[in-house]
Short mmCIF file of C-alpha atoms in Angstrom, two decimals:
data_model
loop_
_atom_site.label_atom_id
_atom_site.label_comp_id
_atom_site.label_asym_id
_atom_site.label_seq_id
_atom_site.Cartn_x
_atom_site.Cartn_y
_atom_site.Cartn_z
CA MET A 1 -52.88 -24.37 -8.67
CA THR A 2 -49.60 -22.53 -8.97
CA MET A 3 -49.02 -19.76 -11.51
CA MET A 4 -46.68 -21.95 -13.58
CA MET A 5 -49.28 -24.78 -13.64
CA LYS A 6 -51.98 -22.37 -14.80
CA LEU A 7 -49.68 -21.12 -17.53
CA SER A 8 -49.05 -24.70 -18.74
CA VAL A 9 -52.77 -25.48 -18.84
CA LEU A 10 -53.50 -22.31 -20.84
CA LEU A 11 -50.78 -23.13 -23.36
CA LEU A 12 -52.12 -26.64 -23.78
CA ALA A 13 -55.72 -25.45 -24.06
CA PHE A 14 -54.76 -23.00 -26.77
CA SER A 15 -52.53 -25.34 -28.81
CA ALA A 16 -54.09 -28.78 -28.21
CA PRO A 17 -57.52 -28.60 -26.56
CA ALA A 18 -58.20 -32.29 -27.28
CA ALA A 19 -55.39 -33.25 -24.94
CA LEU A 20 -57.46 -31.76 -22.12
CA GLY A 21 -60.64 -33.48 -23.26
CA LEU A 22 -62.11 -30.19 -24.50
CA THR A 23 -64.63 -30.56 -27.33
CA SER A 24 -66.14 -27.06 -27.36
CA PRO A 25 -64.37 -24.23 -29.22
CA ILE A 26 -61.75 -22.35 -27.23
CA ASN A 27 -62.24 -18.63 -26.72
CA SER A 28 -58.83 -17.60 -27.99
CA ASN A 29 -59.19 -14.00 -26.88
CA GLN A 30 -59.95 -15.02 -23.30
CA VAL A 31 -57.07 -17.52 -23.26
CA ARG A 32 -54.74 -14.90 -24.66
CA ARG A 33 -55.75 -12.36 -22.00
CA GLU A 34 -55.24 -14.85 -19.19
CA PHE A 35 -51.95 -15.99 -20.68
CA LEU A 36 -50.57 -12.43 -20.91
CA GLY A 37 -51.78 -11.72 -17.38
CA LEU A 38 -49.90 -14.71 -16.03
CA VAL A 39 -46.75 -13.86 -17.98
CA GLY A 40 -46.87 -10.34 -16.61
CA GLY A 41 -47.23 -11.69 -13.07
CA ILE A 42 -44.29 -14.02 -13.50
CA GLY A 43 -42.22 -11.20 -14.99
CA SER A 44 -42.84 -9.02 -11.96
CA LEU A 45 -41.78 -11.84 -9.65
CA VAL A 46 -38.58 -12.31 -11.60
CA LEU A 47 -37.79 -8.61 -11.61
CA LEU A 48 -38.33 -7.99 -7.89
CA PRO A 49 -35.09 -9.64 -6.72
CA ASP A 50 -33.17 -7.81 -9.45
CA SER A 51 -34.62 -4.48 -8.30
CA SER A 52 -33.70 -5.18 -4.69
CA LEU A 53 -30.22 -6.23 -5.74
CA ALA A 54 -29.79 -3.08 -7.82
CA ALA A 55 -30.84 -0.92 -4.85
CA ALA A 56 -28.37 -2.69 -2.58
CA VAL A 57 -25.54 -2.28 -5.09
CA SER A 58 -26.44 1.39 -5.53
CA GLN A 59 -26.33 2.00 -1.75
CA GLU A 60 -23.03 0.17 -1.41
CA GLN A 61 -21.49 2.22 -4.21
CA LYS A 62 -22.78 5.44 -2.67
CA ASP A 63 -21.34 4.47 0.74
CA LYS A 64 -17.94 3.75 -0.78
CA GLU A 65 -17.96 7.05 -2.65
CA ASN A 66 -18.88 8.93 0.54
CA ILE A 67 -15.96 7.39 2.44
CA VAL A 68 -13.53 8.54 -0.26
CA LYS A 69 -15.15 11.98 -0.50
CA GLY A 70 -15.04 12.35 3.28
CA TYR A 71 -11.37 11.42 3.35
CA ASN A 72 -10.56 13.93 0.61
CA ARG A 73 -12.47 16.66 2.43
CA LEU A 74 -10.57 16.04 5.66
CA GLN A 75 -7.32 16.12 3.71
CA PHE A 76 -8.33 19.45 2.19
CA LEU A 77 -9.20 20.81 5.62
CA LEU A 78 -5.80 19.82 7.00
CA ASP A 79 -3.95 21.20 3.98
CA ASN A 80 -5.75 24.52 4.44
CA TRP A 81 -6.18 24.39 8.19
CA GLU A 82 -5.58 28.02 9.19
CA LYS A 83 -7.47 29.40 6.20
CA GLU A 84 -10.48 27.13 6.75
CA THR A 85 -10.61 27.87 10.48
CA THR A 86 -10.36 31.62 10.05
CA VAL A 87 -13.20 34.01 9.27
CA CYS A 88 -12.65 37.60 8.19
CA LYS A 89 -15.42 40.16 8.39
CA THR A 90 -14.94 43.14 6.13
CA GLY A 91 -15.55 46.41 7.94
CA GLN A 92 -16.26 44.70 11.26
CA GLU A 93 -13.69 44.38 14.02
CA THR A 94 -13.61 41.54 16.53
CA THR A 95 -13.26 41.81 20.30
CA PHE A 96 -9.51 42.15 19.86
CA GLY A 97 -9.67 44.95 17.32
CA ASP A 98 -8.96 43.01 14.12
CA SER A 99 -11.21 41.88 11.30
CA CYS A 100 -10.27 38.18 11.30
CA GLU A 101 -10.70 35.53 13.95
CA ARG A 102 -10.24 31.81 14.28
CA THR A 103 -13.43 29.77 14.29
CA PRO A 104 -13.98 26.07 14.99
CA PHE A 105 -17.22 25.61 13.14
CA LYS A 106 -15.62 24.42 9.89
CA VAL A 107 -14.18 21.45 11.80
CA MET A 108 -17.67 20.25 12.67
CA ASP A 109 -18.76 20.87 9.08
CA TYR A 110 -16.03 18.71 7.59
CA LEU A 111 -16.70 15.88 10.05
CA GLY A 112 -20.33 15.67 8.97
CA TYR A 113 -21.95 16.98 12.15
CA LYS A 114 -23.84 19.91 10.63
CA ASN A 115 -25.27 18.75 7.31
CA ILE A 116 -27.12 15.54 6.51
CA LYS A 117 -25.83 15.76 2.92
CA ASP A 118 -22.19 15.71 4.00
CA PRO A 119 -20.38 12.51 2.94
CA LEU A 120 -19.35 11.85 6.56
CA PHE A 121 -22.82 12.34 8.03
CA LYS A 122 -23.34 9.29 10.26
CA ALA A 123 -20.08 7.86 8.96
CA ASP A 124 -20.20 5.06 11.54
CA ALA A 125 -23.41 3.74 9.96
CA THR A 126 -21.91 4.12 6.49
CA MET A 127 -18.88 2.03 7.40
CA MET A 128 -21.02 -0.56 9.17
CA ARG A 129 -23.02 -1.09 5.98
CA LEU A 130 -19.76 -1.88 4.19
CA LYS A 131 -18.67 -4.59 6.61
CA ASN A 132 -19.66 -7.36 4.19
CA SER A 133 -17.08 -6.06 1.71
CA VAL A 134 -14.23 -6.48 4.20
CA PRO A 135 -11.81 -9.38 3.53
CA GLY A 136 -11.91 -11.96 6.32
CA ASP A 137 -8.29 -11.38 7.31
CA ARG A 138 -8.84 -7.60 7.72
CA GLU A 139 -11.98 -7.57 9.85
CA VAL A 140 -10.13 -6.70 13.05
CA ASP A 141 -8.31 -3.83 11.33
CA PHE A 142 -11.56 -2.58 9.87
CA TYR A 143 -13.41 -2.45 13.19
CA GLU A 144 -10.42 -0.85 14.91
CA ALA A 145 -10.31 1.84 12.22
CA MET A 146 -14.03 2.46 12.72
CA GLU A 147 -13.55 2.83 16.45
CA VAL A 148 -10.60 5.20 16.03
CA PHE A 149 -12.57 7.34 13.60
CA ASN A 150 -15.66 7.55 15.81
CA GLN A 151 -13.67 8.42 18.90
CA ASN A 152 -11.52 11.08 17.26
CA ALA A 153 -14.33 12.61 15.21
CA GLU A 154 -16.36 13.10 18.40
CA GLU A 155 -13.37 14.52 20.28
CA ALA A 156 -12.51 16.86 17.42
CA SER A 157 -16.08 18.14 17.33
CA SER A 158 -16.07 18.56 21.13
CA MET A 159 -12.78 20.49 21.09
CA ALA A 160 -14.08 22.70 18.30
CA PHE A 161 -17.27 23.41 20.25
CA ILE A 162 -15.34 24.22 23.43
CA SER A 163 -13.08 26.59 21.52
CA SER A 164 -16.12 28.51 20.32
CA TRP A 165 -16.63 29.55 23.96
CA GLY A 166 -12.95 30.23 24.61
CA GLU A 167 -13.32 34.01 24.75
CA ALA A 168 -16.45 33.93 26.91
CA ASN A 169 -15.01 31.67 29.62
CA PRO A 170 -13.30 33.23 32.67
CA GLY A 171 -9.63 33.73 31.87
CA GLY A 172 -10.35 32.99 28.25
CA GLY A 173 -9.22 34.90 25.22
CA LYS A 174 -8.11 34.61 21.64
CA ASP A 175 -5.20 32.38 22.60
CA ARG A 176 -7.52 29.90 24.33
CA VAL A 177 -9.67 29.65 21.18
CA ILE A 178 -6.57 28.80 19.15
CA VAL A 179 -5.41 26.23 21.72
CA PHE A 180 -8.65 24.26 21.46
CA ILE A 181 -8.77 24.55 17.67
CA GLU A 182 -5.26 23.15 17.42
CA ARG A 183 -6.17 20.31 19.78
CA SER A 184 -9.05 19.41 17.51
CA LYS A 185 -6.59 19.30 14.60
CA LYS A 186 -4.86 16.28 16.15
CA ASN A 187 -8.19 14.46 16.27
CA VAL A 188 -8.93 15.41 12.65
CA ILE A 189 -5.56 13.93 11.61
CA ALA A 190 -6.40 10.69 13.42
CA SER A 191 -9.86 10.65 11.82
CA ARG A 192 -8.35 11.11 8.37
CA ASP A 193 -5.80 8.35 8.96
CA SER A 194 -8.48 5.91 10.10
CA LEU A 195 -10.51 6.63 6.96
CA LYS A 196 -7.40 5.94 4.90
CA THR A 197 -7.15 2.56 6.61
CA VAL A 198 -10.78 1.82 5.72
CA ILE A 199 -10.15 2.86 2.11
CA ASP A 200 -7.12 0.57 1.88
CA ILE A 201 -8.99 -2.38 3.40
CA LEU A 202 -11.90 -1.97 0.98
CA ASN A 203 -9.53 -1.28 -1.90
CA LEU A 204 -11.39 1.89 -2.86
#
């Protein structure tokens, strides 16, 4: 007997026992307990889909917010490029006798490669989860933007990593570090632009 059938029988037993051919008194307390138990069970079944839907909506909203936050962070990095890729150490000189030097590590930070809490951490997976929100006539543009972002984010991170060893490599020096950092900037620009395309497609 299904839960709904049991509930109907209990209601009938409580309100009109004769209809069920019952001649002995009905234990109202027992019927009430069983009735409330069934109602609670049905309520939980009804609420489960709503809970799952709420979780899905929450994840989708979080993903959209992370895309926008990631875009804004890359824009900030580009607007403050030299400042964000320069580290000054008070009272400590570098190999070249000054207290400031260019560093690539902020590039990897902003692209989400060093912190799982960064909005662009595993950005490819974030964008893939949003594919169902893409209008049918923009699917090709969306996947192309994803590909451009992934490719340039990886290249930017690679260039930044290589530049960190610029002084240590044979024939290397401060100028080589700057060359690789500036190369990574081009990839960061492309990454930012691809995120802007995604934002426009999703109307964020």
